[in-house]
Tab-separated table of N, CA and C in Angstrom:
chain	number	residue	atom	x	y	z
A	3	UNK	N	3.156	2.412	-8.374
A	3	UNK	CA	2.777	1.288	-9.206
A	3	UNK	C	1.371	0.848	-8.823
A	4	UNK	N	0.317	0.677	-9.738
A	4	UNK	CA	-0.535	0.332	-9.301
A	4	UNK	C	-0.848	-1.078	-9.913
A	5	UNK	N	-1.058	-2.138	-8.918
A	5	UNK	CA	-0.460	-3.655	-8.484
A	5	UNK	C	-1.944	-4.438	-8.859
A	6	UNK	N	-3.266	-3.474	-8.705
A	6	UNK	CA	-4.374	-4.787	-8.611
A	6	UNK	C	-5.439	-3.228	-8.442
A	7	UNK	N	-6.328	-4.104	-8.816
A	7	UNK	CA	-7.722	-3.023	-8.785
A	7	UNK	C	-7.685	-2.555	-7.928
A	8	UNK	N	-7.910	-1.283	-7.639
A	8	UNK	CA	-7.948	-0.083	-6.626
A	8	UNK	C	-6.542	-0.403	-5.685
A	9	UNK	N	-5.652	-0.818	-5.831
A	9	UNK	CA	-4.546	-0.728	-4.984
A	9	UNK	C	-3.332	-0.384	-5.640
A	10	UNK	N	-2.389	0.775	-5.346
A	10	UNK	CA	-1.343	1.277	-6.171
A	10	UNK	C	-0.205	0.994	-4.312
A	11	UNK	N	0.923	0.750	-5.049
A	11	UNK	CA	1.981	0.423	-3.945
A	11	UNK	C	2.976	1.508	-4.480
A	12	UNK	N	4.031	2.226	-3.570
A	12	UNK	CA	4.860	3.570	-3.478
A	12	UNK	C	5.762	3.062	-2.976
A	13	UNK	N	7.112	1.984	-3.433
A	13	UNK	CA	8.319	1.902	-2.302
A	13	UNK	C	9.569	2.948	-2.801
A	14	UNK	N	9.977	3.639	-1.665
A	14	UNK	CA	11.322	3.996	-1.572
A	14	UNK	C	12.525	3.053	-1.939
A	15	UNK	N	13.426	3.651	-2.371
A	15	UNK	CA	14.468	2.910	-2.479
A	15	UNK	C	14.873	3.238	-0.438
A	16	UNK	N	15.398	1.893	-0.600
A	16	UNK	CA	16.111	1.546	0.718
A	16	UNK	C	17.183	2.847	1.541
A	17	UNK	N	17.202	3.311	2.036
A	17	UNK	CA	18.213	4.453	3.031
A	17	UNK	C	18.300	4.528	4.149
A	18	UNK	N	19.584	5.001	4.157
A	18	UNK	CA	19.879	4.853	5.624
A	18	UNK	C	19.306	6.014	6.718
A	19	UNK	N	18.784	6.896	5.918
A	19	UNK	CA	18.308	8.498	6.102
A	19	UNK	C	16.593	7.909	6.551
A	20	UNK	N	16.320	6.352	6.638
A	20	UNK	CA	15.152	6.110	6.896
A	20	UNK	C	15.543	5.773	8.667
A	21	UNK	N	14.963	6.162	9.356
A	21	UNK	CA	14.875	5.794	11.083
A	21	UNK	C	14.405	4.520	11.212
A	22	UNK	N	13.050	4.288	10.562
A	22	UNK	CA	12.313	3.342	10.824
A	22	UNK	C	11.714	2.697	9.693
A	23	UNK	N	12.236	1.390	9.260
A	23	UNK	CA	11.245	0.667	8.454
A	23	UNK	C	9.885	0.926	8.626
A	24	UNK	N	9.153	1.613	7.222
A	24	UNK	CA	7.492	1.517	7.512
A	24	UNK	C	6.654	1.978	6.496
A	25	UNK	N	5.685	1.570	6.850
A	25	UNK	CA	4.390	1.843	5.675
A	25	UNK	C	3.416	2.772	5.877
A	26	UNK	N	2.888	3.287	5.142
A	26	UNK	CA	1.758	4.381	5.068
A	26	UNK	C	0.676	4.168	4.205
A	27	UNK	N	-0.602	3.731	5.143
A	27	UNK	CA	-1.629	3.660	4.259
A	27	UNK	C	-2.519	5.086	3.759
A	28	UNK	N	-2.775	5.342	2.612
A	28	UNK	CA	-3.860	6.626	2.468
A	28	UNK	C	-5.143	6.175	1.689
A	29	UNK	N	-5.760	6.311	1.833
A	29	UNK	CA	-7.496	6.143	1.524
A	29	UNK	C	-8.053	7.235	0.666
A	30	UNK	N	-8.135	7.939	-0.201
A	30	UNK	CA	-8.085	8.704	-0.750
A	30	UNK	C	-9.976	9.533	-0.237
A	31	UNK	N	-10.457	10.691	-0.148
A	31	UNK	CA	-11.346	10.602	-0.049
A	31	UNK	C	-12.445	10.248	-1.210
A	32	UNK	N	-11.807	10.253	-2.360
A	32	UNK	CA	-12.289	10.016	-3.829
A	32	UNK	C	-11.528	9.236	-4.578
A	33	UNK	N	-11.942	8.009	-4.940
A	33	UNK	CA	-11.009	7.371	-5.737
A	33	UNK	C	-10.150	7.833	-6.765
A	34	UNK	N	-8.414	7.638	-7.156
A	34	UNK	CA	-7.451	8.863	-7.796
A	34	UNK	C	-7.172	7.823	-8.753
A	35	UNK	N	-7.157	8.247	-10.115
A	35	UNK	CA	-6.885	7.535	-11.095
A	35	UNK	C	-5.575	7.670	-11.113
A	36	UNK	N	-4.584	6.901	-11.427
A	36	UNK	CA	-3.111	6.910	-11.454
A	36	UNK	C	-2.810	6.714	-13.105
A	37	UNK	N	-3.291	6.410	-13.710
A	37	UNK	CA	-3.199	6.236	-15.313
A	37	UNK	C	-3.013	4.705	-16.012
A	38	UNK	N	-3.608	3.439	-15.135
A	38	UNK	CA	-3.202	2.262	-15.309
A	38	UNK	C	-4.672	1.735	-16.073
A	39	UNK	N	-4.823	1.549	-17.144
A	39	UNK	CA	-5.870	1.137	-18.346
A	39	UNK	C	-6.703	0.630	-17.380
A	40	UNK	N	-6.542	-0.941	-16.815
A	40	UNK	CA	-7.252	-1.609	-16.236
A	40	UNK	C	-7.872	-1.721	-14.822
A	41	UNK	N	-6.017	-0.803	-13.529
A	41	UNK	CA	-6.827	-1.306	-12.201
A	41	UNK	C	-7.400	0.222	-11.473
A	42	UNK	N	-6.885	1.373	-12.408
A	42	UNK	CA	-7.631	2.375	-11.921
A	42	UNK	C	-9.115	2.540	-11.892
A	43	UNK	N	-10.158	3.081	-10.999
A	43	UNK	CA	-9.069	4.124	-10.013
A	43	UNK	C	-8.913	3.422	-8.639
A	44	UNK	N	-8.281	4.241	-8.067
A	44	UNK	CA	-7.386	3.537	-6.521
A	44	UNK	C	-7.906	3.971	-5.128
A	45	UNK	N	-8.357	3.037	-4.824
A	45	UNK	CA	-9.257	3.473	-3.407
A	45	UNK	C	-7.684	3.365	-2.339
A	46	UNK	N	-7.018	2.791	-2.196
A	46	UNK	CA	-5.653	2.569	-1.110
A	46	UNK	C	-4.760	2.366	-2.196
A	47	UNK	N	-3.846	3.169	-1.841
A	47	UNK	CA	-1.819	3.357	-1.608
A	47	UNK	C	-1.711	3.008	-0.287
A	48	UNK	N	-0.400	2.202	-0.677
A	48	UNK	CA	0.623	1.982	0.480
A	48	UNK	C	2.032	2.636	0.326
A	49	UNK	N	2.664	3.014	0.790
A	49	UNK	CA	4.083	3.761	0.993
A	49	UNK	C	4.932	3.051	1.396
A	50	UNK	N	6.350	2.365	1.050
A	50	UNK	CA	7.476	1.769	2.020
A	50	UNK	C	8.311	2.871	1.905
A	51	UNK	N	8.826	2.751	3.276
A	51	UNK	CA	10.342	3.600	3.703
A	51	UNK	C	10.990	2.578	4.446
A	52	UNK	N	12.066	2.323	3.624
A	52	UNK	CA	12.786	0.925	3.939
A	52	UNK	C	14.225	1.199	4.461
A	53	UNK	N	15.198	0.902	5.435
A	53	UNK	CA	16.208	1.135	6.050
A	53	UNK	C	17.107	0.182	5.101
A	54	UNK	N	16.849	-0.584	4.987
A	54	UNK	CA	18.301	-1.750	4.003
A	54	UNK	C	17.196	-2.508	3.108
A	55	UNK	N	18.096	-3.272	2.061
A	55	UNK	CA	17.697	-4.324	1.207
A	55	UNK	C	16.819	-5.254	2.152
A	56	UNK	N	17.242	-5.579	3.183
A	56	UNK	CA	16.238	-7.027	3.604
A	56	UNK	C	15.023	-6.212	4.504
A	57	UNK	N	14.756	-5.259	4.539
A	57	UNK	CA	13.632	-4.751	5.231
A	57	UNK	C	12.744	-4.687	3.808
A	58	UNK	N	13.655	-4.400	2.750
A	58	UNK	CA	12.510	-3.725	1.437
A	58	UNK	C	12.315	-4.727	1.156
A	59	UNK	N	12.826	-5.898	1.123
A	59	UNK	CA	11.856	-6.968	0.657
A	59	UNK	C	10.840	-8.076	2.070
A	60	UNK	N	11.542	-7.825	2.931
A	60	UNK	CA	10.342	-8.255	4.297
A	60	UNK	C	8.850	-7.311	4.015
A	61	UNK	N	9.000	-6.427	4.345
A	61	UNK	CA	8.006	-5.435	4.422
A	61	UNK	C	6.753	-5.746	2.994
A	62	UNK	N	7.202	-5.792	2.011
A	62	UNK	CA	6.219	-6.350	1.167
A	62	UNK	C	5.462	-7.950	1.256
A	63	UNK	N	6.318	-8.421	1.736
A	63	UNK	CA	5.868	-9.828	2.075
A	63	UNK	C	4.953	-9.657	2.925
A	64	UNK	N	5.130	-8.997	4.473
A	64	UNK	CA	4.282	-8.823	5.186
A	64	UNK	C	3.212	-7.589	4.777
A	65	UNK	N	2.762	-7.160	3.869
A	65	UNK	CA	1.803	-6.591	3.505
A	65	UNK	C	0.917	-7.455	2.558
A	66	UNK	N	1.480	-8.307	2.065
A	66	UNK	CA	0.644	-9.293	1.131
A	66	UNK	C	0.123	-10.227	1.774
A	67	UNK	N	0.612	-10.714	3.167
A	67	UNK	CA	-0.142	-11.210	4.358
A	67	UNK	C	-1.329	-10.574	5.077
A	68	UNK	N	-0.703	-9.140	5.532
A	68	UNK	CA	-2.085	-8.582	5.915
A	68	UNK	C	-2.964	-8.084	4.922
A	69	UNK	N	-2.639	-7.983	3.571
A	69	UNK	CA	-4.062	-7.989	2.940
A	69	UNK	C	-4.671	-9.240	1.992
A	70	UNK	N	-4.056	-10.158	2.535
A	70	UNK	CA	-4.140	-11.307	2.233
A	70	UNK	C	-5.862	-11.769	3.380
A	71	UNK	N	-5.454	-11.371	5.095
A	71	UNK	CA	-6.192	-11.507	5.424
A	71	UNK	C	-7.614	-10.958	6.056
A	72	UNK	N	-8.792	-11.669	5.709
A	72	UNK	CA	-9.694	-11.718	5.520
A	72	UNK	C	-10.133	-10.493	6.283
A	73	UNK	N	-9.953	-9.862	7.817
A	73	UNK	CA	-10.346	-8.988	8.766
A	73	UNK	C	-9.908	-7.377	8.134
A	74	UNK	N	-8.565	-8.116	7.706
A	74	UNK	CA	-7.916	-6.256	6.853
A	74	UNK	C	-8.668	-6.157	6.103
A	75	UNK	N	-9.133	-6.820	5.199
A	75	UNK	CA	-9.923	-6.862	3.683
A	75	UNK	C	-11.240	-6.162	4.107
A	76	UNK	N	-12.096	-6.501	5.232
A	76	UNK	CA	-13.275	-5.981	5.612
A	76	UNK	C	-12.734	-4.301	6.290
A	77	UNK	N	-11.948	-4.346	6.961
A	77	UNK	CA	-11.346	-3.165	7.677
A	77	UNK	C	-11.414	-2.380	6.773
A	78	UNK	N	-10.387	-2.274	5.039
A	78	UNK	CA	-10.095	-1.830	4.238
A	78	UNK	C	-11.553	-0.816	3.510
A	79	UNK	N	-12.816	-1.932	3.620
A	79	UNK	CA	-13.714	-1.349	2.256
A	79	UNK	C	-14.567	-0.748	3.801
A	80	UNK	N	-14.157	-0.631	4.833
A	80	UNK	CA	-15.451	-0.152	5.899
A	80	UNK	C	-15.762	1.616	5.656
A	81	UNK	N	-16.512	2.150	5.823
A	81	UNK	CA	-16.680	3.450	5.780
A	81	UNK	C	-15.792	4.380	6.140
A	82	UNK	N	-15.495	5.450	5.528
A	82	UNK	CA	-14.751	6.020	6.606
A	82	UNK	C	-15.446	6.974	7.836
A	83	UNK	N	-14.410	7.480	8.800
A	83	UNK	CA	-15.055	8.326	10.052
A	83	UNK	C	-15.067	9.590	9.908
């Protein structure tokens, strides 16, 4: 789903076949159009792999926090290595 200019979000449905609640950021080396009229193209995806219902909805909350704040946001557009 792509959620906001250059940012597309990827959640799993919830399983138990998941070990560990978690996220995966990818940076694309070229921005990837996903087919969304307005917020393509997508510099960051995020990935959830969620263990139960209350992790799949924690886990988004706490991603809208850290890119909520200001240090990720600079982290995010920095060059890559």
């Amino acid at each position: 789903m792509v959620l906001a200019p250059g940012f597309a979000f990827a959640p799993a449905r919830p399983s138990p076949a998941v070990i560990r609640t978690g996220l995966s950021w990818v940076r694309p080396s070229r921005p990837s159009a996903f087919g969304h009229e307005t917020n393509d193209p997508v510099t960051l995806a995020v990935g959830l792999a969620a263990q139960d219902a209350d992790a799949h909805t924690a886990a988004p909350a706490a991603l809208v926090q850290l890119l909520a704040d200001p240090s990720t946001a600079q982290a995010e557009r920095s060059p890559r290595l």
